[in-house]
Tab-separated table of C-alpha atoms in Angstrom:
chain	number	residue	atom	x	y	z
A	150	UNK	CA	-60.282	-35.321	45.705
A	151	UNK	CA	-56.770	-35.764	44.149
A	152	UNK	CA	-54.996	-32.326	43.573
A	153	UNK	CA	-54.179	-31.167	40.848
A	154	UNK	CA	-50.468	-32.397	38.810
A	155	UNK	CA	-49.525	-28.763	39.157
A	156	UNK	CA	-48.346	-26.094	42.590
A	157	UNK	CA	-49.412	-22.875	43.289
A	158	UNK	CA	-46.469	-20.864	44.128
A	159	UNK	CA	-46.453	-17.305	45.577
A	160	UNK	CA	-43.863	-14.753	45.316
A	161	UNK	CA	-44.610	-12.372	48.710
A	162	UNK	CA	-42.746	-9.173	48.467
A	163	UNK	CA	-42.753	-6.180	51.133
A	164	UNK	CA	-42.071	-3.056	48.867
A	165	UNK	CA	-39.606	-0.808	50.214
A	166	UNK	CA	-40.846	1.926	52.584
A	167	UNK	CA	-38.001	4.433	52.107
A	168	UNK	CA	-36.341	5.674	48.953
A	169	UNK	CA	-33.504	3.866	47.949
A	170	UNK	CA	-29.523	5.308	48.712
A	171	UNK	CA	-28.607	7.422	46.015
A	172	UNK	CA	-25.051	6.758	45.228
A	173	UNK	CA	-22.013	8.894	45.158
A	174	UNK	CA	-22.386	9.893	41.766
A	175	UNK	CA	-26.286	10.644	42.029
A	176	UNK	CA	-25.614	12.776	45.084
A	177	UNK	CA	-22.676	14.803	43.670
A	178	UNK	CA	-25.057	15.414	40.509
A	179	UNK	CA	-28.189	16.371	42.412
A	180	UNK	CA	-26.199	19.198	44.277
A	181	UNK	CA	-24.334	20.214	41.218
A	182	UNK	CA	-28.057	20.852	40.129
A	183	UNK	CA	-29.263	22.159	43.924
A	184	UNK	CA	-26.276	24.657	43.161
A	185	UNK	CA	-27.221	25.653	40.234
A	186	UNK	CA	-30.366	26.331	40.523
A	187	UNK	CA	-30.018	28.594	43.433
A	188	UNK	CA	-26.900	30.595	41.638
A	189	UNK	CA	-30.247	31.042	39.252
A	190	UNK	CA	-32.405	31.724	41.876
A	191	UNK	CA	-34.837	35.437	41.497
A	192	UNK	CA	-33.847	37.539	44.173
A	193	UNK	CA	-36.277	36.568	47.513
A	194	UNK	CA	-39.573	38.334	47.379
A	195	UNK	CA	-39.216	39.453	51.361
A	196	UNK	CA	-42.085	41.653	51.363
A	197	UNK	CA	-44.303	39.184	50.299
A	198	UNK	CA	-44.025	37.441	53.314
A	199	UNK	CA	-43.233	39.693	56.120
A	200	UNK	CA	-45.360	42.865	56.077
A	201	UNK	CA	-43.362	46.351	56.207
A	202	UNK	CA	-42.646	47.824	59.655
A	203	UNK	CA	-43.939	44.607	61.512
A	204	UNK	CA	-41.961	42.518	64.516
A	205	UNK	CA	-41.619	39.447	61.988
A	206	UNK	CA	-39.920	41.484	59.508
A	207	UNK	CA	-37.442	43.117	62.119
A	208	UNK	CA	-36.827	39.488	63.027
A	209	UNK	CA	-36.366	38.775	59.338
A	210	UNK	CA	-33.991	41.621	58.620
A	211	UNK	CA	-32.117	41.007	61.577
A	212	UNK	CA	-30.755	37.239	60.457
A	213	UNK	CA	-29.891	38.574	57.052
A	214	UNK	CA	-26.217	39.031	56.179
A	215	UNK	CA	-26.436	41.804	53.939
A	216	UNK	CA	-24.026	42.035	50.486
A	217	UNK	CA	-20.991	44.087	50.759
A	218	UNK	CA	-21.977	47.432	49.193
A	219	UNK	CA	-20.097	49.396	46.079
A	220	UNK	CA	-18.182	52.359	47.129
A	221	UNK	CA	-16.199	54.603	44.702
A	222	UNK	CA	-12.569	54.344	44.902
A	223	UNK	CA	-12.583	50.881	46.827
A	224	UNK	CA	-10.419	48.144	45.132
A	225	UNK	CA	-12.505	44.865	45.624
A	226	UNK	CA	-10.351	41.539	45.089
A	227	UNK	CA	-13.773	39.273	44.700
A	228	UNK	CA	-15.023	41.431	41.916
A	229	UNK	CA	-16.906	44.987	41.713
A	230	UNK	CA	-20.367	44.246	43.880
A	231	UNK	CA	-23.703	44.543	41.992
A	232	UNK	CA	-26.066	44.997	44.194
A	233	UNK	CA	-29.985	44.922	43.600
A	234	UNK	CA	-33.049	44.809	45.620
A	235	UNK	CA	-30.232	43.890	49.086
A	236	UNK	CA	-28.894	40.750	46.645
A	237	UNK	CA	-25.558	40.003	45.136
A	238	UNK	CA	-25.900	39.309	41.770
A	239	UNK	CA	-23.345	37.301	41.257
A	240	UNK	CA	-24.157	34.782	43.748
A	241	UNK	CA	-26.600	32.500	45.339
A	242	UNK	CA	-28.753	34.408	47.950
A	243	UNK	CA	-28.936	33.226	51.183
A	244	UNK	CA	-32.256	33.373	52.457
A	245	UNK	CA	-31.885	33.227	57.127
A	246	UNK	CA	-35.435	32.257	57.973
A	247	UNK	CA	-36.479	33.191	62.015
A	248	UNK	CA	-37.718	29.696	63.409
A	249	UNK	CA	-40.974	29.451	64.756
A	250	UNK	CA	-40.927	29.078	68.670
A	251	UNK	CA	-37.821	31.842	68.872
A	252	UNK	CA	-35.554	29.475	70.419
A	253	UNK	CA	-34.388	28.279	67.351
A	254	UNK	CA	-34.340	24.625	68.426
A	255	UNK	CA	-38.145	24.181	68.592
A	256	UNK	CA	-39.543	23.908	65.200
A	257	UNK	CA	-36.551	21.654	64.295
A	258	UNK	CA	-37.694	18.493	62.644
A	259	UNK	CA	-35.686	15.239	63.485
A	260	UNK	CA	-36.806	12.590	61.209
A	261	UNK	CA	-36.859	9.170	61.702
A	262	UNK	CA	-33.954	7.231	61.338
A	263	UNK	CA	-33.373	4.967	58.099
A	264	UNK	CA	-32.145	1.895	59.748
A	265	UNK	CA	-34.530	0.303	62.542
A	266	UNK	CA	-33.712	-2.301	65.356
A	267	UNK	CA	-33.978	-5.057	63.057
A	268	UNK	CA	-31.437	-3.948	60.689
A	269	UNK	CA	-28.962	-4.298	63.767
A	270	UNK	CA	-30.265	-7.334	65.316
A	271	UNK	CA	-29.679	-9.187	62.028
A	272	UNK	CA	-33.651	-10.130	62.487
A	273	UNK	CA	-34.765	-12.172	59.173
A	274	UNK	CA	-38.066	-12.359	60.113
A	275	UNK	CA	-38.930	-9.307	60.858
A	276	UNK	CA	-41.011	-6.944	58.290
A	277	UNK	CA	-39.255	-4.014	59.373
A	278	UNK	CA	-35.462	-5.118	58.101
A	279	UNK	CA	-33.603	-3.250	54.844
A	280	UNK	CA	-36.177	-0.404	54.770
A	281	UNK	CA	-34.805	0.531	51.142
A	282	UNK	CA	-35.151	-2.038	49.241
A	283	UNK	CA	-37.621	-5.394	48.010
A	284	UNK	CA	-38.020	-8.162	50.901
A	285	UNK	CA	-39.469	-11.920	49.615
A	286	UNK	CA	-40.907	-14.347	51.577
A	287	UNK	CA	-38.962	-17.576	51.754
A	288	UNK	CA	-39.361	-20.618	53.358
A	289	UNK	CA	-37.689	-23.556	54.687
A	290	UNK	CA	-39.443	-26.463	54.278
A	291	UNK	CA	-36.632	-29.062	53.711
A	292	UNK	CA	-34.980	-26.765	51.549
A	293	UNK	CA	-35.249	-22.932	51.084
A	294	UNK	CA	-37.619	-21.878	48.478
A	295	UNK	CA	-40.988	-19.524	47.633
A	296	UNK	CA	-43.572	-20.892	49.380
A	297	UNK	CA	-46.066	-23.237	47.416
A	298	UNK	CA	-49.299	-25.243	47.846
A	299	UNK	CA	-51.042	-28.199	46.130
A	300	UNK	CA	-54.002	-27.103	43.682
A	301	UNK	CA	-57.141	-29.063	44.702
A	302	UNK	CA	-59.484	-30.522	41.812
A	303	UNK	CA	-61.928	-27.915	42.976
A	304	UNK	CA	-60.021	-25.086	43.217
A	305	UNK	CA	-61.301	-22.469	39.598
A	306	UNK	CA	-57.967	-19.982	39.401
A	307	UNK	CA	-54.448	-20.441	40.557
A	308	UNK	CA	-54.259	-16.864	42.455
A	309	UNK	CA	-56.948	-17.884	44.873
A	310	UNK	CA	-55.270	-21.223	45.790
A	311	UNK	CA	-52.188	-19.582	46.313
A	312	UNK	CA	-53.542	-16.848	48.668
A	313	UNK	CA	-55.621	-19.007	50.694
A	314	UNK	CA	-52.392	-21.716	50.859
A	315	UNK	CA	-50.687	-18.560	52.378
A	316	UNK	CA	-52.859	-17.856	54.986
A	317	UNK	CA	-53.249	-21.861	55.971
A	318	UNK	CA	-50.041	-21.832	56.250
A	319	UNK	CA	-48.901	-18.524	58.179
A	320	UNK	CA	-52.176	-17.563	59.570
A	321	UNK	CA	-55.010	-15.500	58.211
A	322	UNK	CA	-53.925	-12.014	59.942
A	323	UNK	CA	-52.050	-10.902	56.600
A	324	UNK	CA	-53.124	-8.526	54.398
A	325	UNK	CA	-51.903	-9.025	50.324
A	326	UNK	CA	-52.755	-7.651	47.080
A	327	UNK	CA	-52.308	-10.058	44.573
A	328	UNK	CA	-50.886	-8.220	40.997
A	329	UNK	CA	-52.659	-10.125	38.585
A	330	UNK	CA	-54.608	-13.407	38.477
A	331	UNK	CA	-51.901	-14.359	35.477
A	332	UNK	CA	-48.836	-16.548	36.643
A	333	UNK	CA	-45.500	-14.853	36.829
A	334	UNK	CA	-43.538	-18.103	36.094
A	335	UNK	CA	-42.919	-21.799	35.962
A	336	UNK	CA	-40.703	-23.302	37.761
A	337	UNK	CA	-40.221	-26.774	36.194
A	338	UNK	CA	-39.513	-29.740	38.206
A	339	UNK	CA	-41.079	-32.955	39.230
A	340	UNK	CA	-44.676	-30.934	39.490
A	341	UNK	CA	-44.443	-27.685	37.959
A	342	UNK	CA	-44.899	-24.548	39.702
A	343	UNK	CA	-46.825	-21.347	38.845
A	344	UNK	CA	-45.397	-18.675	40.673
A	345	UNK	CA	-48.372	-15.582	41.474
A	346	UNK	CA	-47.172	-12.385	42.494
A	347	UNK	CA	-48.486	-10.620	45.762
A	348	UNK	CA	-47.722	-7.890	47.877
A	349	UNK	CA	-48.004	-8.027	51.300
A	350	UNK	CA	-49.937	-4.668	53.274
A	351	UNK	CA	-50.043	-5.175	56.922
A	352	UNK	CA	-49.870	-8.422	59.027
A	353	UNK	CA	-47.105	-10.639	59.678
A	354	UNK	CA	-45.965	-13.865	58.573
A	355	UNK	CA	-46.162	-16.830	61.405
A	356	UNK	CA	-46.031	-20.111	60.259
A	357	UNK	CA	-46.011	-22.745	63.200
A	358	UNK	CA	-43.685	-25.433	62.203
A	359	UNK	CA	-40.627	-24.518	60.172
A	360	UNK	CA	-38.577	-21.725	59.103
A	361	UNK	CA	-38.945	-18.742	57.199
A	362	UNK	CA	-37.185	-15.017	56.362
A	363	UNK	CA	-37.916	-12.157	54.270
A	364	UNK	CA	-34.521	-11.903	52.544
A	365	UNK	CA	-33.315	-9.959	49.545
A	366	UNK	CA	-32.712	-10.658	46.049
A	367	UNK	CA	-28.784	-10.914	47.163
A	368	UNK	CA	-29.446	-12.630	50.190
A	369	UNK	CA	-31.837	-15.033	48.282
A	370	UNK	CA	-29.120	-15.708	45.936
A	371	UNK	CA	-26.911	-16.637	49.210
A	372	UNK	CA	-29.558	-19.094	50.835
A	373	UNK	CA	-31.307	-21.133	48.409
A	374	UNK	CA	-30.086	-23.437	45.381
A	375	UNK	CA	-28.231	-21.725	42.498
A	376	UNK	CA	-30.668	-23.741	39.698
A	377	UNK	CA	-33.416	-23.097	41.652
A	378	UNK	CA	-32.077	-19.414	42.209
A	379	UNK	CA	-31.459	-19.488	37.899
A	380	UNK	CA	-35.328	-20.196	37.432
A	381	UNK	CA	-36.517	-17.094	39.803
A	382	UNK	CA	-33.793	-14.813	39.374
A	383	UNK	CA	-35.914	-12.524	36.531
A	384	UNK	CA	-38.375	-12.474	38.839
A	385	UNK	CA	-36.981	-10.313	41.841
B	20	UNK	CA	-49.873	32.045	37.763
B	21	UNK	CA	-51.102	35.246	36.638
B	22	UNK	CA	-49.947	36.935	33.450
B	23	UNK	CA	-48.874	40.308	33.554
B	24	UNK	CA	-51.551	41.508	31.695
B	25	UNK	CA	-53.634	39.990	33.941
B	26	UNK	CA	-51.637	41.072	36.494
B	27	UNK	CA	-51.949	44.942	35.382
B	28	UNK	CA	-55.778	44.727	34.684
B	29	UNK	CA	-56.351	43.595	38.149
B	30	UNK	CA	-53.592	46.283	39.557
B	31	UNK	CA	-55.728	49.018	37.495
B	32	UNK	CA	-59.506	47.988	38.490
B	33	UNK	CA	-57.919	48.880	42.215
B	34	UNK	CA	-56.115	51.968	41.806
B	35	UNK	CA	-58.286	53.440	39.153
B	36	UNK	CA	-61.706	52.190	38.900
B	37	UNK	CA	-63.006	54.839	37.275
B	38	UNK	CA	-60.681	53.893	34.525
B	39	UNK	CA	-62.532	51.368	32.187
B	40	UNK	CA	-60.590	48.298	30.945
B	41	UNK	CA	-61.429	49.424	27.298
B	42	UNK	CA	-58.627	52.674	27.952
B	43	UNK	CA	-55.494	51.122	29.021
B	44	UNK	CA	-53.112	53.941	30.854
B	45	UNK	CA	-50.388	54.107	33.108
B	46	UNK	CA	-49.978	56.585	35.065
B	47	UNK	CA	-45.673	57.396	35.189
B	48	UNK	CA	-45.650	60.535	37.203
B	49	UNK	CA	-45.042	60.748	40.665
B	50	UNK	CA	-48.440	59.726	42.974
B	51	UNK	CA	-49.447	62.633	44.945
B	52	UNK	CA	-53.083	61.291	45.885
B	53	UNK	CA	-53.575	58.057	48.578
B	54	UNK	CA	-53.736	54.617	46.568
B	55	UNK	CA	-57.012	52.920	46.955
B	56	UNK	CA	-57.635	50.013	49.148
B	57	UNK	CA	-55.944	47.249	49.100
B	58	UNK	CA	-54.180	48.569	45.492
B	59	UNK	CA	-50.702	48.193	47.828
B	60	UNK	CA	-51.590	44.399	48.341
B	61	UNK	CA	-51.825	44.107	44.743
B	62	UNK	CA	-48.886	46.450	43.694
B	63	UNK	CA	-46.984	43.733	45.698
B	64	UNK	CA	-48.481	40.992	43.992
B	65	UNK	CA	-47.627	42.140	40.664
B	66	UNK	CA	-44.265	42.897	41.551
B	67	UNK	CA	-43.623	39.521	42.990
B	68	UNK	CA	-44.601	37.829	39.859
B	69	UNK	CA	-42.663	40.665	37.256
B	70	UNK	CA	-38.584	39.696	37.208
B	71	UNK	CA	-37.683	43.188	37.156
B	72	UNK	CA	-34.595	43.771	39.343
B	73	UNK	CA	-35.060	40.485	40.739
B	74	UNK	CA	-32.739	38.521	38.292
B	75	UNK	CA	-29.440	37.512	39.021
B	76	UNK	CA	-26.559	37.949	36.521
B	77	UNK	CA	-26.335	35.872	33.640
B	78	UNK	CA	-23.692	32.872	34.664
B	79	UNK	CA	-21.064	33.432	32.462
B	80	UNK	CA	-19.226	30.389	32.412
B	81	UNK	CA	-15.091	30.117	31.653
B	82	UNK	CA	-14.385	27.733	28.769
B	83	UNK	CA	-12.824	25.354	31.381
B	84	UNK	CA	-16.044	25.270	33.519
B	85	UNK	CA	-18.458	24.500	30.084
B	86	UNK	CA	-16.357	21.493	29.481
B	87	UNK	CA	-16.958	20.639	32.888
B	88	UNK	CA	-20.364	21.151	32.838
B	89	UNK	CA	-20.933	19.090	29.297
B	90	UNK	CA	-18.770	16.522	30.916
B	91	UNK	CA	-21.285	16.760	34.068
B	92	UNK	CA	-24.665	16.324	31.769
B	93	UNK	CA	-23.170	13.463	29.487
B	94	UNK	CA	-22.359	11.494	32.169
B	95	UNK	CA	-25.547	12.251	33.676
B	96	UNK	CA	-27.202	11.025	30.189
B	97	UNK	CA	-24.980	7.881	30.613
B	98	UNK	CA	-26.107	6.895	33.727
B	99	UNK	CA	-29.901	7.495	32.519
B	100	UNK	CA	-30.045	5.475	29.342
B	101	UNK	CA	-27.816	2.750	31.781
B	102	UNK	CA	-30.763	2.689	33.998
B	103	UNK	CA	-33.246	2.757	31.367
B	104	UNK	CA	-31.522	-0.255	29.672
B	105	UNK	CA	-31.430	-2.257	32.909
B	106	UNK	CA	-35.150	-1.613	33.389
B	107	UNK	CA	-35.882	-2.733	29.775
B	108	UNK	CA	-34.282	-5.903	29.836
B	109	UNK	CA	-35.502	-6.358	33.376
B	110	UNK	CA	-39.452	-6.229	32.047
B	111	UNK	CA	-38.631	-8.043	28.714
B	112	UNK	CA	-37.304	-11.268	30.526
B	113	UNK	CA	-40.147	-10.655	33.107
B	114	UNK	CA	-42.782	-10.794	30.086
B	115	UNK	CA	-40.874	-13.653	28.959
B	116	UNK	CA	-41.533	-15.637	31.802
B	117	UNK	CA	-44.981	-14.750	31.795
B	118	UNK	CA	-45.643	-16.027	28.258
B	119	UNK	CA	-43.916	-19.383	28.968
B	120	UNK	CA	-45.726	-19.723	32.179
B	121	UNK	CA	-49.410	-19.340	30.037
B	122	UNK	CA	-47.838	-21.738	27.611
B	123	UNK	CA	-47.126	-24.249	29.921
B	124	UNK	CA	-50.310	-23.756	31.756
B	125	UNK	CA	-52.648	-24.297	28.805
B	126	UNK	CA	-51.145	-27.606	28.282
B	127	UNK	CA	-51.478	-28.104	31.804
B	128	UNK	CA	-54.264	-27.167	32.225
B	129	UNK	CA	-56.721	-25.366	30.069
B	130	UNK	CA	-59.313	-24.869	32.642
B	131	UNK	CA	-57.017	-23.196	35.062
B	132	UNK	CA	-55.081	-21.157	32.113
B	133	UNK	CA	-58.793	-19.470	31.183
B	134	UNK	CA	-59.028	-18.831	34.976
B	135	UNK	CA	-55.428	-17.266	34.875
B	136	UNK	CA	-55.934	-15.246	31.353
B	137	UNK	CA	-59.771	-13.732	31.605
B	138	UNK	CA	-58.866	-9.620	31.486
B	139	UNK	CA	-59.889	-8.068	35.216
B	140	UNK	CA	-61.871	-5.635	34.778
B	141	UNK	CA	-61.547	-2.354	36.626
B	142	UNK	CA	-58.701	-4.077	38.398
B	143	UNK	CA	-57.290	-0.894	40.837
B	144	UNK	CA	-54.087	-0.918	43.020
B	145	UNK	CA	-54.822	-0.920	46.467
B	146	UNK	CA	-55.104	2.324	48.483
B	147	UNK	CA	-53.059	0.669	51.496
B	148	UNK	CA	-49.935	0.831	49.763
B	149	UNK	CA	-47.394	2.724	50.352
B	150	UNK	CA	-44.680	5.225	48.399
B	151	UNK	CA	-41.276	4.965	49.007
B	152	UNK	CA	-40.420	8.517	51.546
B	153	UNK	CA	-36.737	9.710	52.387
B	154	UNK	CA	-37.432	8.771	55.882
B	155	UNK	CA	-39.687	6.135	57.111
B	156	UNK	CA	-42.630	6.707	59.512
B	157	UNK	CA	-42.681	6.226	63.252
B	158	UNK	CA	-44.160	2.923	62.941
B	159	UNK	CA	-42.959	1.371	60.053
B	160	UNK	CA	-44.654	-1.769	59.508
B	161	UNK	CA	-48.097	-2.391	60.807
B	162	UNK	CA	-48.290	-6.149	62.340
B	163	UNK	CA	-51.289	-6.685	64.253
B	164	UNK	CA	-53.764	-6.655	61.453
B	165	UNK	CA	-56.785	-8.645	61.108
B	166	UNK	CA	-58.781	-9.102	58.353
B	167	UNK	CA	-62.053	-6.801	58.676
B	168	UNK	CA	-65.334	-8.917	60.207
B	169	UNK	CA	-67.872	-9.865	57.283
C-alpha cells in the first residue's frame, strides 16, 4: 500500500533528573530568606526531644555553645544580652545536633554528584549527559533532524505510527509515554510533518545504521539547519 | 496541630480527672501533690506548642536595612513575573503550533485529524516518571529495559 502524503515525526525528550542550577541571584535570595527565617526562628524545644537527665541529653547539652549571660555592672559592646529559655534573643539559635554513630563522620550523607562520566567524556549518546536540563532525540539521517517515519494507508492515528517507527528504527527495548495523541506541530516541506510529543522512561536509543545524539535546545540550535531549527524552536 | 484549648483540655483530663470538662480551672499555686501519669508528657506537649518564652525579639530593622529589604523583595517580584512572562509566551506559541498543526491535518487528512482530536479519556501520566531531585540517584538512567512479556 502507498503511504500516506504526510510523516510522522516524534519529538523524544529525556526530562531532567536533577533540579536545575539556581543562579546567583536565586541563591543569594533563598539565603537572604534561609536567614531570615532562622533570625525568626522559636527558641528549640530541647526537651522535646532528649528526655531530662538521660545520656542523649548530656550529649546534647554538651555541643551547645551557650549565650553569654547578663551580669550587673558589665559593659557589653554587642548589646545588653537577653537571654530566655538558654537562647539569645537577638539572634539566630544555633541548634549542635550529636551525630548518630558518635564518631561524627558516620551518619554523614555524601550525595551523589551532579555531573556523571558522560558529562566529561563529551558522550552525545548517552542518556545520562546534562542531568539538569531537557535532552531530544536527534538524528542524522543525511541531515540532522527529529526523527520521522512514513504513515502507511493502514495506519488509524499518527501517535501510534510514530511510536512504532521509533522502535523499528532504534529497537523495541525503549520505554515512552506519548503526551497526547494530538500533533505538536507541522513542519512544512516537500511532505509535511506532524511532530508527536513523547517522553522517553527507561531503555536506550540504538539505531543500527546512522547517527544520532540527545542534544539540547542550545546544542540543537548548533547542529541542525537554522530554518529547520525556526520551525521547532517553540517546541523545546 | 493542636489548639491550646485543646491543648489544655487534654493537659486537664490528666492531671485532674476528677475535674469535669464542664468546670474549667487552673490551678496557679504551687503543686505540692505528685502529677498523674503521664500529665508531665503532656505538660511538655503543651508547652512545645504555646510560644511563651520561646519567641525571639521582634527584628527591628534600621531605615537603611528596610530599603534594603524592599529593594530585596521587588527584585525578587521582578524576577517572578519575568519568569512567569517567559512561561506564558512559551505555552501560547506552543498552543499556537498545535492549532495550525490540526488545521493543516484536517485538510490533510480528515481521517487521521479525528484520530489525532478524539478527547482520551482518563488519560493519566505515567507512574515511571521521574521528579527533578537536588542530587541524582546512584543509577541515573535505567538502560537495559525490555518491554514486559504479553
Amino acid at each position: 500500500m502507498p503511504p500516506r502524503p504526510l510523516r510522522a515525526g516524534i519529538l523524544l525528550s529525556r526530562n531532567p533528573i536533577v533540579t536545575k542550577e539556581p543562579s546567583a541571584f536565586v541563591k543569594a535570595f533563598y539565603h537572604y530568606q534561609d536567614e531570615l527565617e532562622r533570625r525568626l526562628m522559636w527558641t528549640f524545644p530541647w526537651y522535646f526531644y532528649f528526655k531530662r537527665g538521660t545520656l542523649s541529653q548530656r550529649k546534647f547539652d554538651s555541643l551547645q555553645k551557650g549565650p553569654m549571660p547578663r551580669h550587673k555592672g558589665v559593659y557589653y559592646p554587642e548589646g545588653i544580652p537577653d537571654v530566655k529559655h538558654n537562647r539569645e534573643r537577638r539572634s539566630k539559635q544555633v541548634v549542635n545536633l550529636p551525630s548518630q554513630s558518635g564518631d561524627g563522620e558516620g551518619d554523614k550523607i555524601i550525595p551523589q554528584s551532579r555531573t556523571t562520566q558522560a558529562d566529561e567524556k563529551k558522550d552525545v549518546r548517552s542518556l545520562e549527559r546534562k542531568l539538569d536540563s531537557t535532552l531530544y532525540l536527534v538524528i542524522n539521517n543525511k541531515e540532522w533532524r527529529l526523527p520521522s517515519f512514513e504513515v502507511s494507508e493502514e495506519a488509524t492515528s499518527l501517535h501510534e505510527a510514530a511510536e512504532a517507527g521509533l522502535r523499528e528504527l532504534g529497537g523495541s527495548n525503549i520505554n515512552t509515554w506519548t503526551v497526547s495523541s494530538t500533533p505538536a506541530a507541522v513542519i512544512k516541506g516537500e511532505v509535511p510533518e506532524f511532530v508527536i510529543k513523547s517522553h522517553i522512561l527507561h531503555g536506550q536509543f540504538t539505531p543500527k545504521d546512522f547517527d544520532f545524539a540527545w542534544l539540547t535546545k542550545e546544542e540543537i540550535k548548533e547542529k541542525v539547519k537554522p530554518e529547520y531549527f525556526s520551525s521547532v524552536e517553540a517546541l523545546l | 496541630m493542636m489548639n491550646w484549648k485543646q491543648g489544655l483540655r487534654a493537659f486537664q483530663a490528666v492531671v485532674r480527672p476528677h475535674i469535669s470538662a464542664a468546670q474549667p480551672t487552673l490551678v496557679r499555686a504551687k503543686r505540692t501533690t505528685k502529677l498523674a501519669p503521664g500529665a508531665s508528657r503532656v505538660i511538655n506537649m503543651v508547652s512545645v506548642i504555646s510560644a511563651r518564652k520561646k519567641q525571639p525579639r521582634r527584628l527591628k530593622m534600621c531605615k537603611e536595612d528596610q530599603v534594603r529589604h524592599q529593594m530585596i523583595m521587588a527584585a525578587w517580584k521582578l524576577h517572578l513575573r519575568d519568569e512567569k512572562a517567559e512561561r506564558t509566551n512559551k505555552l501560547k506559541a506552543q498552543y499556537e503550533k498545535i492549532t495550525e498543526a490540526c488545521d493543516e491535518l484536517q485538510k490533510l487528512d480528515p481521517a487521521l485529524y479525528e484520530a489525532a482530536t478524539a478527547r482520551e479519556k482518563g488519560k493519566r501520566f505515567s507512574p515511571e516518571m521521574r521528579i527533578p531531585t537536588d542530587t541524582p540517584p546512584r543509577q541515573p538512567w535505567q538502560f537495559d529495559w525490555s518491554p514486559p512479556d504479553k
